[in-house]
Amino acid sequence: MAAKEEKENKSVAVTIILLVLCLAWSLPTIGLLITSFRSRDDVYRTGWWTVVREANFTTSNYRQVLVGKDFTYVEADGTKVTARSENLVRAFLNSVTVTIPAVVIPILIAAFAAYGFAWIDFPGRKIFFTIVVALLVVPLQIALIPILRDYLKLQITGTFLAIWLAHTGFGLPLAIYLLFNYVCTIPRSILESAFIDGYTHFWIFIYLILPLSVPALASFAIFQFVWVWNDLLVAMVFLGTEPSVAVLTQRLLNMIGTRGQDWHLLTAGAFVSMILPLLIFFALQRFFVRGLLAGSIKG
């Protein structure tokens, strides 16, 4: 009984410690969420923790981020013109347009490549795979300028095609490595049975490898989606500053103002930008751990 009680006390202590750590880790996000519902004057006047005694919430930040705000200016001839500031809707759609192909394309290419490296014997297979693994440690920043020069020659800068190709190239090494580790764990007997039944490599890949590799595919999809969705550097290099193709991160950067005077809007914009990645993660989380452990235990 004493040993059982001691074990239960340790379990309770561990639980309390984990809860405290989780709370400490989540505290900045909680502060950001509270700030997003406070007015500009309140944000500049007091800290977010004062909300316990001043519960003065407003949705004006979210309305301005999602709908825009009307403002009036005077032209050179003295005419007053009323206009509306740009909202995040177009940038949100641009981010979706950029992210979905930038996730799907490398997954398809990497799945084919992983199957080839794992189960097809061809000259130079180990050398090519070593090169792919070596590319994991190469910073993508060193490739931005050479790729941009090639894009200028092809005249595709400022287009979605340019950033799709860039994200595909940058994401392929991790995708191939992750999927290779998973495909290697598939029993050879399954493939041999399929060959005996007359299936080719292509149909084995379609009917066997892809369905069995869903955990690894989902894990990489989460990584790639979050990376592309939150990317700013690659978007600024290959898309430029044209508002018609600006993604969410670029619009959030411009939203704070030239002197950072509107950073309170950034808190609301940050939570708007979090919605889709969170939905993707929760939809695929049951595959996440299985995909990350792919190839770690074999036999």
CSV table of C-alpha atoms in Angstrom, one decimal:
chain,number,residue,atom,x,y,z
A,1,MET,CA,0.0,0.0,0.0
A,2,ALA,CA,2.8,2.4,0.9
A,3,ALA,CA,4.5,1.8,-2.5
A,4,LYS,CA,1.2,2.3,-4.3
A,5,GLU,CA,0.5,5.6,-2.5
A,6,GLU,CA,4.1,6.8,-3.2
A,7,LYS,CA,3.6,6.0,-6.9
A,8,GLU,CA,0.3,7.9,-7.0
A,9,ASN,CA,1.9,10.9,-5.2
A,10,LYS,CA,4.7,10.9,-7.8
A,11,SER,CA,2.1,10.8,-10.6
A,12,VAL,CA,0.3,13.7,-9.1
A,13,ALA,CA,3.5,15.7,-8.7
A,14,VAL,CA,4.5,15.0,-12.3
A,15,THR,CA,1.0,16.0,-13.5
A,16,ILE,CA,1.2,19.3,-11.6
A,17,ILE,CA,4.7,20.1,-13.0
A,18,LEU,CA,3.5,19.4,-16.5
A,19,LEU,CA,0.5,21.6,-16.1
A,20,VAL,CA,2.6,24.5,-14.8
A,21,LEU,CA,5.0,24.1,-17.7
A,22,CYS,CA,2.2,24.0,-20.2
A,23,LEU,CA,0.7,27.2,-18.6
A,24,ALA,CA,4.1,29.0,-18.7
A,25,TRP,CA,4.5,27.9,-22.4
A,26,SER,CA,1.0,29.1,-23.3
A,27,LEU,CA,1.2,32.4,-21.4
A,28,PRO,CA,2.5,34.5,-24.3
A,29,THR,CA,-0.2,33.1,-26.6
A,30,ILE,CA,-2.9,33.9,-23.9
A,31,GLY,CA,-1.6,37.4,-23.7
A,32,LEU,CA,-1.7,37.8,-27.4
A,33,LEU,CA,-5.3,36.5,-27.5
A,34,ILE,CA,-6.4,38.9,-24.8
A,35,THR,CA,-4.6,41.8,-26.5
A,36,SER,CA,-6.4,41.1,-29.8
A,37,PHE,CA,-9.7,41.9,-28.1
A,38,ARG,CA,-8.5,45.2,-26.6
A,39,SER,CA,-8.7,48.6,-28.2
A,40,ARG,CA,-5.7,50.5,-29.3
A,41,ASP,CA,-5.8,53.0,-26.4
A,42,ASP,CA,-6.1,50.2,-23.8
A,43,VAL,CA,-3.2,48.3,-25.4
A,44,TYR,CA,-0.9,51.3,-25.2
A,45,ARG,CA,-2.2,52.3,-21.7
A,46,THR,CA,-2.0,49.1,-19.7
A,47,GLY,CA,-0.7,45.5,-20.0
A,48,TRP,CA,-2.9,42.6,-21.0
A,49,TRP,CA,-2.9,41.2,-17.5
A,50,THR,CA,-4.9,44.2,-16.2
A,51,VAL,CA,-7.9,42.7,-17.9
A,52,VAL,CA,-8.8,40.9,-14.6
A,53,ARG,CA,-10.0,44.3,-13.3
A,54,GLU,CA,-10.7,46.1,-16.6
A,55,ALA,CA,-12.7,43.6,-18.8
A,56,ASN,CA,-13.1,46.1,-21.6
A,57,PHE,CA,-13.2,43.9,-24.7
A,58,THR,CA,-13.9,44.8,-28.3
A,59,THR,CA,-13.9,43.1,-31.7
A,60,SER,CA,-12.8,46.2,-33.6
A,61,ASN,CA,-9.3,44.8,-34.3
A,62,TYR,CA,-10.8,41.7,-36.0
A,63,ARG,CA,-13.3,43.8,-37.9
A,64,GLN,CA,-10.5,46.0,-39.3
A,65,VAL,CA,-8.4,43.0,-40.1
A,66,LEU,CA,-11.2,41.0,-41.9
A,67,VAL,CA,-13.3,43.8,-43.4
A,68,GLY,CA,-11.0,46.9,-43.4
A,69,LYS,CA,-11.5,50.4,-42.1
A,70,ASP,CA,-13.0,53.4,-43.9
A,71,PHE,CA,-10.8,56.5,-43.9
A,72,THR,CA,-10.9,59.9,-45.6
A,73,TYR,CA,-8.2,61.8,-47.3
A,74,VAL,CA,-8.0,65.1,-49.3
A,75,GLU,CA,-6.6,65.1,-52.9
A,76,ALA,CA,-4.5,67.9,-54.4
A,77,ASP,CA,-7.6,69.7,-55.7
A,78,GLY,CA,-9.2,69.7,-52.3
A,79,THR,CA,-11.7,66.9,-53.0
A,80,LYS,CA,-12.4,64.6,-50.0
A,81,VAL,CA,-12.2,60.9,-50.9
A,82,THR,CA,-13.4,58.1,-48.7
A,83,ALA,CA,-11.6,54.8,-49.1
A,84,ARG,CA,-11.3,51.5,-47.3
A,85,SER,CA,-8.1,50.0,-46.1
A,86,GLU,CA,-7.1,46.6,-47.4
A,87,ASN,CA,-8.1,43.5,-45.4
A,88,LEU,CA,-6.6,40.1,-45.1
A,89,VAL,CA,-9.1,38.3,-47.3
A,90,ARG,CA,-7.1,38.4,-50.6
A,91,ALA,CA,-3.9,37.7,-48.8
A,92,PHE,CA,-5.5,34.7,-47.1
A,93,LEU,CA,-6.7,33.3,-50.4
A,94,ASN,CA,-3.2,33.9,-51.9
A,95,SER,CA,-1.7,32.0,-49.1
A,96,VAL,CA,-4.0,29.1,-49.7
A,97,THR,CA,-3.2,29.3,-53.5
A,98,VAL,CA,0.5,29.1,-52.7
A,99,THR,CA,0.4,26.5,-49.9
A,100,ILE,CA,-1.8,23.7,-51.3
A,101,PRO,CA,0.3,23.1,-54.5
A,102,ALA,CA,3.5,23.7,-52.5
A,103,VAL,CA,2.5,20.7,-50.3
A,104,VAL,CA,0.9,18.4,-52.8
A,105,ILE,CA,3.6,18.6,-55.5
A,106,PRO,CA,6.6,17.7,-53.3
A,107,ILE,CA,4.6,14.9,-51.7
A,108,LEU,CA,3.9,13.3,-55.0
A,109,ILE,CA,7.5,13.6,-56.3
A,110,ALA,CA,9.0,12.5,-53.0
A,111,ALA,CA,6.7,9.5,-52.8
A,112,PHE,CA,7.8,8.2,-56.2
A,113,ALA,CA,11.5,8.9,-55.3
A,114,ALA,CA,11.2,7.2,-52.0
A,115,TYR,CA,9.8,4.1,-53.6
A,116,GLY,CA,12.5,4.1,-56.2
A,117,PHE,CA,15.3,4.4,-53.6
A,118,ALA,CA,13.8,1.8,-51.4
A,119,TRP,CA,12.7,-1.0,-53.8
A,120,ILE,CA,14.2,-0.4,-57.3
A,121,ASP,CA,17.8,-1.3,-57.9
A,122,PHE,CA,19.4,1.1,-60.4
A,123,PRO,CA,23.0,2.3,-60.9
A,124,GLY,CA,24.1,5.1,-58.5
A,125,ARG,CA,21.1,4.6,-56.1
A,126,LYS,CA,23.2,5.0,-52.9
A,127,ILE,CA,25.1,7.9,-54.3
A,128,PHE,CA,22.0,9.8,-55.3
A,129,PHE,CA,20.3,9.1,-51.9
A,130,THR,CA,23.4,10.3,-50.1
A,131,ILE,CA,23.2,13.6,-52.1
A,132,VAL,CA,19.5,13.9,-51.1
A,133,VAL,CA,20.4,13.4,-47.4
A,134,ALA,CA,23.3,15.9,-47.7
A,135,LEU,CA,20.9,18.5,-49.0
A,136,LEU,CA,19.1,18.5,-45.7
A,137,VAL,CA,21.9,20.5,-44.1
A,138,VAL,CA,22.2,23.1,-46.9
A,139,PRO,CA,20.6,26.4,-45.9
A,140,LEU,CA,18.0,27.4,-48.4
A,141,GLN,CA,19.1,31.1,-48.1
A,142,ILE,CA,22.2,30.3,-50.2
A,143,ALA,CA,20.1,29.2,-53.1
A,144,LEU,CA,17.7,32.2,-53.2
A,145,ILE,CA,19.8,34.6,-55.4
A,146,PRO,CA,20.9,31.9,-58.0
A,147,ILE,CA,17.3,30.7,-58.3
A,148,LEU,CA,16.0,34.3,-58.6
A,149,ARG,CA,18.5,35.0,-61.4
A,150,ASP,CA,17.2,31.9,-63.3
A,151,TYR,CA,13.6,33.1,-62.7
A,152,LEU,CA,14.4,36.5,-64.1
A,153,LYS,CA,15.7,34.8,-67.3
A,154,LEU,CA,12.6,32.7,-67.5
A,155,GLN,CA,10.4,35.8,-66.7
A,156,ILE,CA,8.4,34.0,-64.0
A,157,THR,CA,9.2,36.2,-61.0
A,158,GLY,CA,6.2,37.5,-59.2
A,159,THR,CA,4.1,34.5,-60.2
A,160,PHE,CA,2.7,31.7,-58.1
A,161,LEU,CA,4.6,29.2,-60.3
A,162,ALA,CA,7.9,30.6,-59.1
A,163,ILE,CA,7.1,30.1,-55.5
A,164,TRP,CA,5.6,26.7,-56.1
A,165,LEU,CA,8.8,25.5,-57.7
A,166,ALA,CA,10.9,27.1,-55.0
A,167,HIS,CA,9.0,25.5,-52.1
A,168,THR,CA,9.0,22.1,-54.0
A,169,GLY,CA,12.8,22.2,-54.3
A,170,PHE,CA,13.4,23.2,-50.7
A,171,GLY,CA,10.9,20.7,-49.3
A,172,LEU,CA,12.0,17.6,-51.4
A,173,PRO,CA,15.0,16.5,-49.4
A,174,LEU,CA,13.1,16.2,-46.1
A,175,ALA,CA,10.1,14.6,-47.8
A,176,ILE,CA,12.2,12.0,-49.6
A,177,TYR,CA,14.1,11.1,-46.5
A,178,LEU,CA,11.0,10.8,-44.3
A,179,LEU,CA,9.1,8.8,-46.8
A,180,PHE,CA,12.1,6.5,-47.6
A,181,ASN,CA,12.3,5.5,-43.9
A,182,TYR,CA,8.7,4.6,-43.9
A,183,VAL,CA,8.6,2.7,-47.2
A,184,CYS,CA,11.6,0.6,-46.2
A,185,THR,CA,9.5,-0.8,-43.3
A,186,ILE,CA,6.9,-2.3,-45.7
A,187,PRO,CA,7.5,-6.1,-45.8
A,188,ARG,CA,9.1,-7.3,-49.0
A,189,SER,CA,6.7,-10.3,-49.1
A,190,ILE,CA,3.8,-7.9,-50.0
A,191,LEU,CA,5.6,-6.6,-53.0
A,192,GLU,CA,6.7,-10.0,-54.1
A,193,SER,CA,3.1,-11.2,-54.0
A,194,ALA,CA,2.1,-8.3,-56.1
A,195,PHE,CA,4.8,-9.0,-58.7
A,196,ILE,CA,3.7,-12.6,-58.8
A,197,ASP,CA,0.1,-11.4,-59.6
A,198,GLY,CA,1.5,-9.4,-62.5
A,199,TYR,CA,1.6,-5.9,-61.1
A,200,THR,CA,4.2,-3.4,-62.3
A,201,HIS,CA,6.1,-1.0,-60.1
A,202,PHE,CA,3.7,1.8,-61.0
A,203,TRP,CA,0.6,-0.1,-60.0
A,204,ILE,CA,2.3,-1.4,-56.8
A,205,PHE,CA,3.1,2.2,-55.9
A,206,ILE,CA,-0.5,3.3,-56.6
A,207,TYR,CA,-2.4,0.5,-54.9
A,208,LEU,CA,0.1,-0.6,-52.1
A,209,ILE,CA,2.7,2.0,-51.3
A,210,LEU,CA,0.5,5.1,-51.2
A,211,PRO,CA,-2.3,3.7,-49.0
A,212,LEU,CA,0.3,2.1,-46.6
A,213,SER,CA,2.3,5.4,-46.4
A,214,VAL,CA,-0.5,7.6,-45.3
A,215,PRO,CA,1.0,8.3,-41.8
A,216,ALA,CA,4.3,9.4,-43.3
A,217,LEU,CA,2.5,11.5,-46.0
A,218,ALA,CA,0.4,13.2,-43.4
A,219,SER,CA,3.4,14.0,-41.2
A,220,PHE,CA,5.3,15.7,-44.0
A,221,ALA,CA,2.1,17.5,-45.1
A,222,ILE,CA,1.9,19.1,-41.6
A,223,PHE,CA,5.5,20.1,-41.7
A,224,GLN,CA,5.4,21.5,-45.2
A,225,PHE,CA,2.0,23.2,-44.7
A,226,VAL,CA,3.1,25.1,-41.6
A,227,TRP,CA,6.5,26.0,-43.1
A,228,VAL,CA,5.0,27.4,-46.4
A,229,TRP,CA,2.1,29.1,-44.6
A,230,ASN,CA,4.4,30.9,-42.2
A,231,ASP,CA,7.1,31.7,-44.8
A,232,LEU,CA,8.0,35.3,-45.4
A,233,LEU,CA,11.5,35.3,-46.9
A,234,VAL,CA,10.8,33.0,-49.9
A,235,ALA,CA,7.6,34.9,-50.6
A,236,MET,CA,9.2,38.3,-50.6
A,237,VAL,CA,12.1,37.1,-52.9
A,238,PHE,CA,10.0,35.3,-55.5
A,239,LEU,CA,6.6,37.1,-55.3
A,240,GLY,CA,7.8,40.6,-54.7
A,241,THR,CA,5.7,43.3,-53.2
A,242,GLU,CA,2.8,43.3,-55.6
A,243,PRO,CA,-0.5,43.4,-53.6
A,244,SER,CA,-2.3,41.1,-56.0
A,245,VAL,CA,-0.1,38.2,-55.2
A,246,ALA,CA,1.0,39.1,-51.6
A,247,VAL,CA,0.6,36.3,-49.1
A,248,LEU,CA,-0.7,36.5,-45.5
A,249,THR,CA,2.8,37.0,-43.9
A,250,GLN,CA,3.5,39.9,-46.2
A,251,ARG,CA,0.2,41.5,-45.5
A,252,LEU,CA,0.7,41.1,-41.7
A,253,LEU,CA,4.1,42.7,-42.1
A,254,ASN,CA,2.6,45.7,-43.8
A,255,MET,CA,-0.3,45.9,-41.4
A,256,ILE,CA,1.8,47.1,-38.4
A,257,GLY,CA,2.5,50.4,-40.2
A,258,THR,CA,5.7,52.1,-41.2
A,259,ARG,CA,6.5,53.0,-37.6
A,260,GLY,CA,4.9,50.0,-35.9
A,261,GLN,CA,2.1,52.1,-34.6
A,262,ASP,CA,-0.6,49.6,-35.5
A,263,TRP,CA,0.9,46.5,-34.0
A,264,HIS,CA,-2.3,45.9,-32.0
A,265,LEU,CA,-3.8,44.8,-35.3
A,266,LEU,CA,-1.1,42.3,-35.7
A,267,THR,CA,-2.4,40.4,-32.7
A,268,ALA,CA,-5.8,39.9,-34.4
A,269,GLY,CA,-4.2,39.1,-37.7
A,270,ALA,CA,-2.0,36.5,-36.0
A,271,PHE,CA,-5.0,34.5,-34.8
A,272,VAL,CA,-6.7,34.7,-38.1
A,273,SER,CA,-3.6,33.3,-39.8
A,274,MET,CA,-3.5,30.4,-37.2
A,275,ILE,CA,-7.0,29.1,-38.1
A,276,LEU,CA,-6.2,27.0,-41.1
A,277,PRO,CA,-2.9,25.5,-39.8
A,278,LEU,CA,-4.6,24.4,-36.6
A,279,LEU,CA,-7.4,22.8,-38.6
A,280,ILE,CA,-4.9,20.9,-40.7
A,281,PHE,CA,-2.9,19.8,-37.7
A,282,PHE,CA,-6.0,18.5,-35.8
A,283,ALA,CA,-7.2,16.7,-38.9
A,284,LEU,CA,-4.0,14.9,-39.4
A,285,GLN,CA,-2.6,14.6,-35.9
A,286,ARG,CA,-3.6,10.9,-35.5
A,287,PHE,CA,-1.0,10.1,-38.2
A,288,PHE,CA,1.6,12.5,-36.9
A,289,VAL,CA,3.5,10.4,-34.3
A,290,ARG,CA,3.3,7.3,-36.5
A,291,GLY,CA,4.8,9.1,-39.4
A,292,LEU,CA,7.6,10.7,-37.2
A,293,LEU,CA,8.5,7.2,-35.9
A,294,ALA,CA,8.7,5.8,-39.4
A,295,GLY,CA,11.7,3.5,-39.7
A,296,SER,CA,12.8,3.9,-36.1
A,297,ILE,CA,11.7,0.4,-35.2
A,298,LYS,CA,12.1,-2.3,-37.7
A,299,GLY,CA,11.3,-6.0,-37.5
